């Protein structure tokens, strides 16, 4: 599940299911509906997401729908700062991708790296080698230099201390 810590200390569940909930981990735990849902017909299963600022989340890519596992280029934002979270759609990425990884860069931008358009697990079919970077101040995406090796299902990416992004694993075993 997609879980994030809200600024007020609560846990917010925002996918990959349609409904969004508050999670209380105390005792045996409770799940309380927020009454909010993922926008449109978008199904963010296997999307990349990141909390890029206090209480602000970007969710990008994933599957086209619960019955169509091909990659999506759709994007939405979650703002946990108001009393009731605000869900908004955003500019789509130029490339559809499922199984991509999101990495917060030192300047606050978010890189989506890897993934494929086919939505096939353990496959390099439709690999997306060109990462995209999202700039929060403008809401715009840009592409950067292509990777050489596909990074798909079961891949990971992280920011290195020197500011480079490392991606590994995934794809066709």
PDB file of C-alpha atoms in Angstrom:
ATOM      1  CA  UNK A   1       0.000   0.000   0.000  1.00  0.00           C
ATOM      2  CA  UNK A   2       0.986   3.640  -0.493  1.00  0.00           C
ATOM      3  CA  UNK A   3       1.370   5.049   3.014  1.00  0.00           C
ATOM      4  CA  UNK A   4       2.674   8.475   3.988  1.00  0.00           C
ATOM      5  CA  UNK A   5       2.990  10.338   7.258  1.00  0.00           C
ATOM      6  CA  UNK A   6       0.799  13.442   7.246  1.00  0.00           C
ATOM      7  CA  UNK A   7       2.086  16.650   8.874  1.00  0.00           C
ATOM      8  CA  UNK A   8      -0.395  16.146  11.737  1.00  0.00           C
ATOM      9  CA  UNK A   9       1.091  12.707  12.548  1.00  0.00           C
ATOM     10  CA  UNK A  10      -1.613  10.538  10.980  1.00  0.00           C
ATOM     11  CA  UNK A  11      -0.904   7.847   8.370  1.00  0.00           C
ATOM     12  CA  UNK A  12      -2.506   8.409   4.979  1.00  0.00           C
ATOM     13  CA  UNK A  13      -3.258   5.478   2.653  1.00  0.00           C
ATOM     14  CA  UNK A  14      -3.604   6.737  -0.932  1.00  0.00           C
ATOM     15  CA  UNK A  15      -3.397   3.702  -3.177  1.00  0.00           C
ATOM     16  CA  UNK A  16      -2.978   1.717  -5.208  1.00  0.00           C
ATOM     17  CA  UNK A  17      -6.664   1.043  -4.515  1.00  0.00           C
ATOM     18  CA  UNK A  18      -9.296   3.583  -5.628  1.00  0.00           C
ATOM     19  CA  UNK A  19     -10.251   4.684  -2.101  1.00  0.00           C
ATOM     20  CA  UNK A  20      -8.066   6.703   0.262  1.00  0.00           C
ATOM     21  CA  UNK A  21      -8.034   6.214   4.019  1.00  0.00           C
ATOM     22  CA  UNK A  22      -6.577   7.295   7.333  1.00  0.00           C
ATOM     23  CA  UNK A  23      -4.731   4.485   9.113  1.00  0.00           C
ATOM     24  CA  UNK A  24      -4.539   4.336  12.900  1.00  0.00           C
ATOM     25  CA  UNK A  25      -1.887   1.770  13.875  1.00  0.00           C
ATOM     26  CA  UNK A  26      -2.757   1.812  17.595  1.00  0.00           C
ATOM     27  CA  UNK A  27      -4.085  -1.337  19.228  1.00  0.00           C
ATOM     28  CA  UNK A  28      -5.455  -3.642  16.554  1.00  0.00           C
ATOM     29  CA  UNK A  29      -5.517  -0.733  14.086  1.00  0.00           C
ATOM     30  CA  UNK A  30      -8.315   0.992  12.217  1.00  0.00           C
ATOM     31  CA  UNK A  31      -8.929   2.172   8.676  1.00  0.00           C
ATOM     32  CA  UNK A  32     -11.167   5.223   8.237  1.00  0.00           C
ATOM     33  CA  UNK A  33     -12.297   6.400   4.810  1.00  0.00           C
ATOM     34  CA  UNK A  34     -11.398   9.950   3.783  1.00  0.00           C
ATOM     35  CA  UNK A  35     -14.186   9.944   1.201  1.00  0.00           C
ATOM     36  CA  UNK A  36     -11.508  10.677  -1.420  1.00  0.00           C
ATOM     37  CA  UNK A  37     -10.588   8.548  -4.423  1.00  0.00           C
ATOM     38  CA  UNK A  38      -7.927   8.388  -7.107  1.00  0.00           C
ATOM     39  CA  UNK A  39      -8.937  10.852  -9.854  1.00  0.00           C
ATOM     40  CA  UNK A  40     -10.679   9.634 -13.005  1.00  0.00           C
ATOM     41  CA  UNK A  41     -10.147   6.075 -14.191  1.00  0.00           C
ATOM     42  CA  UNK A  42      -6.443   6.130 -13.336  1.00  0.00           C
ATOM     43  CA  UNK A  43      -5.141   3.022 -11.508  1.00  0.00           C
ATOM     44  CA  UNK A  44      -1.805   3.851  -9.824  1.00  0.00           C
ATOM     45  CA  UNK A  45      -0.778   0.243  -9.130  1.00  0.00           C
ATOM     46  CA  UNK A  46       3.015  -0.066  -9.563  1.00  0.00           C
ATOM     47  CA  UNK A  47       3.421   3.711  -9.985  1.00  0.00           C
ATOM     48  CA  UNK A  48       6.302   5.783  -8.705  1.00  0.00           C
ATOM     49  CA  UNK A  49       5.497   8.190  -5.892  1.00  0.00           C
ATOM     50  CA  UNK A  50       7.375  10.553  -3.598  1.00  0.00           C
ATOM     51  CA  UNK A  51       6.650  13.056  -0.835  1.00  0.00           C
ATOM     52  CA  UNK A  52       8.517  15.964  -2.404  1.00  0.00           C
ATOM     53  CA  UNK A  53       7.637  18.576   0.237  1.00  0.00           C
ATOM     54  CA  UNK A  54       5.964  18.614   3.640  1.00  0.00           C
ATOM     55  CA  UNK A  55       2.625  16.865   3.164  1.00  0.00           C
ATOM     56  CA  UNK A  56       2.835  16.977  -0.660  1.00  0.00           C
ATOM     57  CA  UNK A  57       2.951  13.796  -2.729  1.00  0.00           C
ATOM     58  CA  UNK A  58       3.297  13.149  -6.442  1.00  0.00           C
ATOM     59  CA  UNK A  59       2.059   9.838  -7.908  1.00  0.00           C
ATOM     60  CA  UNK A  60       3.150   9.118 -11.495  1.00  0.00           C
ATOM     61  CA  UNK A  61       2.609   6.243 -13.893  1.00  0.00           C
ATOM     62  CA  UNK A  62       1.275   2.830 -12.967  1.00  0.00           C
ATOM     63  CA  UNK A  63      -1.365   0.803 -14.761  1.00  0.00           C
ATOM     64  CA  UNK A  64      -3.979   2.187 -17.144  1.00  0.00           C
ATOM     65  CA  UNK A  65      -6.862   0.524 -15.286  1.00  0.00           C
ATOM     66  CA  UNK A  66      -7.600  -2.469 -13.016  1.00  0.00           C
ATOM     67  CA  UNK A  67      -8.250  -4.555 -16.146  1.00  0.00           C
ATOM     68  CA  UNK A  68      -5.515  -3.073 -18.370  1.00  0.00           C
ATOM     69  CA  UNK A  69      -2.036  -3.454 -16.893  1.00  0.00           C
ATOM     70  CA  UNK A  70      -0.249  -1.514 -19.643  1.00  0.00           C
ATOM     71  CA  UNK A  71       1.738   1.481 -18.436  1.00  0.00           C
ATOM     72  CA  UNK A  72       0.160   4.884 -17.880  1.00  0.00           C
ATOM     73  CA  UNK A  73       1.585   8.387 -18.122  1.00  0.00           C
ATOM     74  CA  UNK A  74      -1.010   9.915 -15.773  1.00  0.00           C
ATOM     75  CA  UNK A  75      -0.042  11.906 -12.686  1.00  0.00           C
ATOM     76  CA  UNK A  76      -1.862  13.167  -9.603  1.00  0.00           C
ATOM     77  CA  UNK A  77      -0.944  15.078  -6.473  1.00  0.00           C
ATOM     78  CA  UNK A  78      -1.995  14.690  -2.865  1.00  0.00           C
ATOM     79  CA  UNK A  79      -1.794  17.665  -0.489  1.00  0.00           C
ATOM     80  CA  UNK A  80      -2.073  16.510   3.111  1.00  0.00           C
ATOM     81  CA  UNK A  81      -1.723  20.001   4.609  1.00  0.00           C
ATOM     82  CA  UNK A  82      -5.405  21.088   4.619  1.00  0.00           C
ATOM     83  CA  UNK A  83      -7.806  19.516   7.150  1.00  0.00           C
ATOM     84  CA  UNK A  84      -9.246  17.483   4.269  1.00  0.00           C
ATOM     85  CA  UNK A  85      -6.554  16.290   1.830  1.00  0.00           C
ATOM     86  CA  UNK A  86      -6.745  17.738  -1.672  1.00  0.00           C
ATOM     87  CA  UNK A  87      -6.327  15.442  -4.690  1.00  0.00           C
ATOM     88  CA  UNK A  88      -5.570  17.045  -8.059  1.00  0.00           C
ATOM     89  CA  UNK A  89      -4.589  15.772 -11.477  1.00  0.00           C
ATOM     90  CA  UNK A  90      -1.374  17.104 -12.974  1.00  0.00           C
ATOM     91  CA  UNK A  91       0.464  17.324 -16.273  1.00  0.00           C
ATOM     92  CA  UNK A  92       1.078  13.828 -17.645  1.00  0.00           C
ATOM     93  CA  UNK A  93       4.563  12.484 -18.269  1.00  0.00           C
ATOM     94  CA  UNK A  94       5.602  12.256 -21.913  1.00  0.00           C
ATOM     95  CA  UNK A  95       6.045   8.489 -21.549  1.00  0.00           C
ATOM     96  CA  UNK A  96       3.815   5.814 -20.083  1.00  0.00           C
ATOM     97  CA  UNK A  97       5.575   3.711 -17.474  1.00  0.00           C
ATOM     98  CA  UNK A  98       4.660   1.014 -14.976  1.00  0.00           C
ATOM     99  CA  UNK A  99       7.204  -0.227 -12.362  1.00  0.00           C
ATOM    100  CA  UNK A 100       9.152   3.073 -12.423  1.00  0.00           C
ATOM    101  CA  UNK A 101      10.934   4.477  -9.379  1.00  0.00           C
ATOM    102  CA  UNK A 102      10.642   8.018  -8.038  1.00  0.00           C
ATOM    103  CA  UNK A 103      13.714   9.757  -6.602  1.00  0.00           C
ATOM    104  CA  UNK A 104      13.737  13.176  -4.933  1.00  0.00           C
ATOM    105  CA  UNK A 105      16.709  15.154  -6.245  1.00  0.00           C
ATOM    106  CA  UNK A 106      18.787  17.568  -4.112  1.00  0.00           C
ATOM    107  CA  UNK A 107      17.086  20.593  -5.730  1.00  0.00           C
ATOM    108  CA  UNK A 108      13.578  19.306  -4.830  1.00  0.00           C
ATOM    109  CA  UNK A 109      12.738  17.997  -8.292  1.00  0.00           C
ATOM    110  CA  UNK A 110      11.474  14.419  -8.684  1.00  0.00           C
ATOM    111  CA  UNK A 111      12.944  11.948 -11.186  1.00  0.00           C
ATOM    112  CA  UNK A 112      10.887   9.039 -12.556  1.00  0.00           C
ATOM    113  CA  UNK A 113      13.301   6.422 -13.800  1.00  0.00           C
ATOM    114  CA  UNK A 114      12.761   3.061 -15.466  1.00  0.00           C
ATOM    115  CA  UNK A 115       9.516   1.187 -15.937  1.00  0.00           C
ATOM    116  CA  UNK A 116       7.892  -0.235 -19.032  1.00  0.00           C
ATOM    117  CA  UNK A 117       4.875   0.411 -21.226  1.00  0.00           C
ATOM    118  CA  UNK A 118       3.823  -3.237 -21.473  1.00  0.00           C
ATOM    119  CA  UNK A 119       3.070  -3.680 -17.788  1.00  0.00           C
ATOM    120  CA  UNK A 120       4.602  -7.147 -18.006  1.00  0.00           C
ATOM    121  CA  UNK A 121       6.422  -8.387 -14.903  1.00  0.00           C
ATOM    122  CA  UNK A 122       9.881  -9.925 -15.364  1.00  0.00           C
ATOM    123  CA  UNK A 123       9.982  -8.539 -18.890  1.00  0.00           C
ATOM    124  CA  UNK A 124      11.915  -5.847 -20.707  1.00  0.00           C
ATOM    125  CA  UNK A 125       9.132  -5.418 -23.295  1.00  0.00           C
ATOM    126  CA  UNK A 126       8.439  -1.712 -23.712  1.00  0.00           C
ATOM    127  CA  UNK A 127      11.271  -0.618 -21.400  1.00  0.00           C
ATOM    128  CA  UNK A 128      11.480   3.113 -20.803  1.00  0.00           C
ATOM    129  CA  UNK A 129      15.146   4.057 -20.844  1.00  0.00           C
ATOM    130  CA  UNK A 130      14.628   7.838 -20.801  1.00  0.00           C
ATOM    131  CA  UNK A 131      13.994   9.228 -17.295  1.00  0.00           C
ATOM    132  CA  UNK A 132      11.738  12.225 -16.752  1.00  0.00           C
ATOM    133  CA  UNK A 133      12.186  14.947 -14.146  1.00  0.00           C
ATOM    134  CA  UNK A 134       9.295  16.926 -12.643  1.00  0.00           C
ATOM    135  CA  UNK A 135       9.803  20.453 -11.328  1.00  0.00           C
ATOM    136  CA  UNK A 136       7.360  21.279  -8.488  1.00  0.00           C
ATOM    137  CA  UNK A 137       7.576  25.054  -9.025  1.00  0.00           C
ATOM    138  CA  UNK A 138       6.293  24.826 -12.618  1.00  0.00           C
ATOM    139  CA  UNK A 139       4.564  21.436 -12.727  1.00  0.00           C
ATOM    140  CA  UNK A 140       6.479  20.667 -15.932  1.00  0.00           C
ATOM    141  CA  UNK A 141       8.264  17.477 -16.950  1.00  0.00           C
ATOM    142  CA  UNK A 142      11.514  17.235 -18.931  1.00  0.00           C
ATOM    143  CA  UNK A 143      13.466  14.269 -20.230  1.00  0.00           C
ATOM    144  CA  UNK A 144      17.135  13.575 -19.577  1.00  0.00           C
ATOM    145  CA  UNK A 145      19.808  11.258 -20.990  1.00  0.00           C
ATOM    146  CA  UNK A 146      18.772   7.658 -21.542  1.00  0.00           C
ATOM    147  CA  UNK A 147      19.871   4.722 -19.415  1.00  0.00           C
ATOM    148  CA  UNK A 148      21.552   1.742 -21.065  1.00  0.00           C
ATOM    149  CA  UNK A 149      20.043  -1.043 -18.943  1.00  0.00           C
ATOM    150  CA  UNK A 150      16.265  -1.508 -18.485  1.00  0.00           C
ATOM    151  CA  UNK A 151      14.976  -1.164 -14.923  1.00  0.00           C
ATOM    152  CA  UNK A 152      11.478  -2.568 -14.585  1.00  0.00           C
ATOM    153  CA  UNK A 153       9.613  -4.844 -12.169  1.00  0.00           C
ATOM    154  CA  UNK A 154      11.489  -5.257  -8.845  1.00  0.00           C
ATOM    155  CA  UNK A 155      13.958  -2.474  -9.632  1.00  0.00           C
ATOM    156  CA  UNK A 156      15.018   0.289  -7.286  1.00  0.00           C
ATOM    157  CA  UNK A 157      16.632   3.711  -7.533  1.00  0.00           C
ATOM    158  CA  UNK A 158      18.188   6.006  -4.975  1.00  0.00           C
ATOM    159  CA  UNK A 159      20.000   9.277  -4.623  1.00  0.00           C
ATOM    160  CA  UNK A 160      23.739   8.953  -3.990  1.00  0.00           C
ATOM    161  CA  UNK A 161      25.591  11.347  -1.644  1.00  0.00           C
ATOM    162  CA  UNK A 162      27.215  13.109  -4.616  1.00  0.00           C
ATOM    163  CA  UNK A 163      23.809  13.877  -6.226  1.00  0.00           C
ATOM    164  CA  UNK A 164      23.814  11.150  -8.870  1.00  0.00           C
ATOM    165  CA  UNK A 165      20.919   8.700  -9.149  1.00  0.00           C
ATOM    166  CA  UNK A 166      21.682   4.985  -8.994  1.00  0.00           C
ATOM    167  CA  UNK A 167      19.218   2.483 -10.509  1.00  0.00           C
ATOM    168  CA  UNK A 168      19.514  -1.286 -10.238  1.00  0.00           C
ATOM    169  CA  UNK A 169      17.724  -4.607 -10.429  1.00  0.00           C
ATOM    170  CA  UNK A 170      14.496  -5.405 -12.206  1.00  0.00           C
ATOM    171  CA  UNK A 171      13.639  -6.384 -15.721  1.00  0.00           C
ATOM    172  CA  UNK A 172      14.137  -9.717 -17.354  1.00  0.00           C
ATOM    173  CA  UNK A 173      16.078 -11.946 -14.918  1.00  0.00           C
TER     174      UNK A 173
END
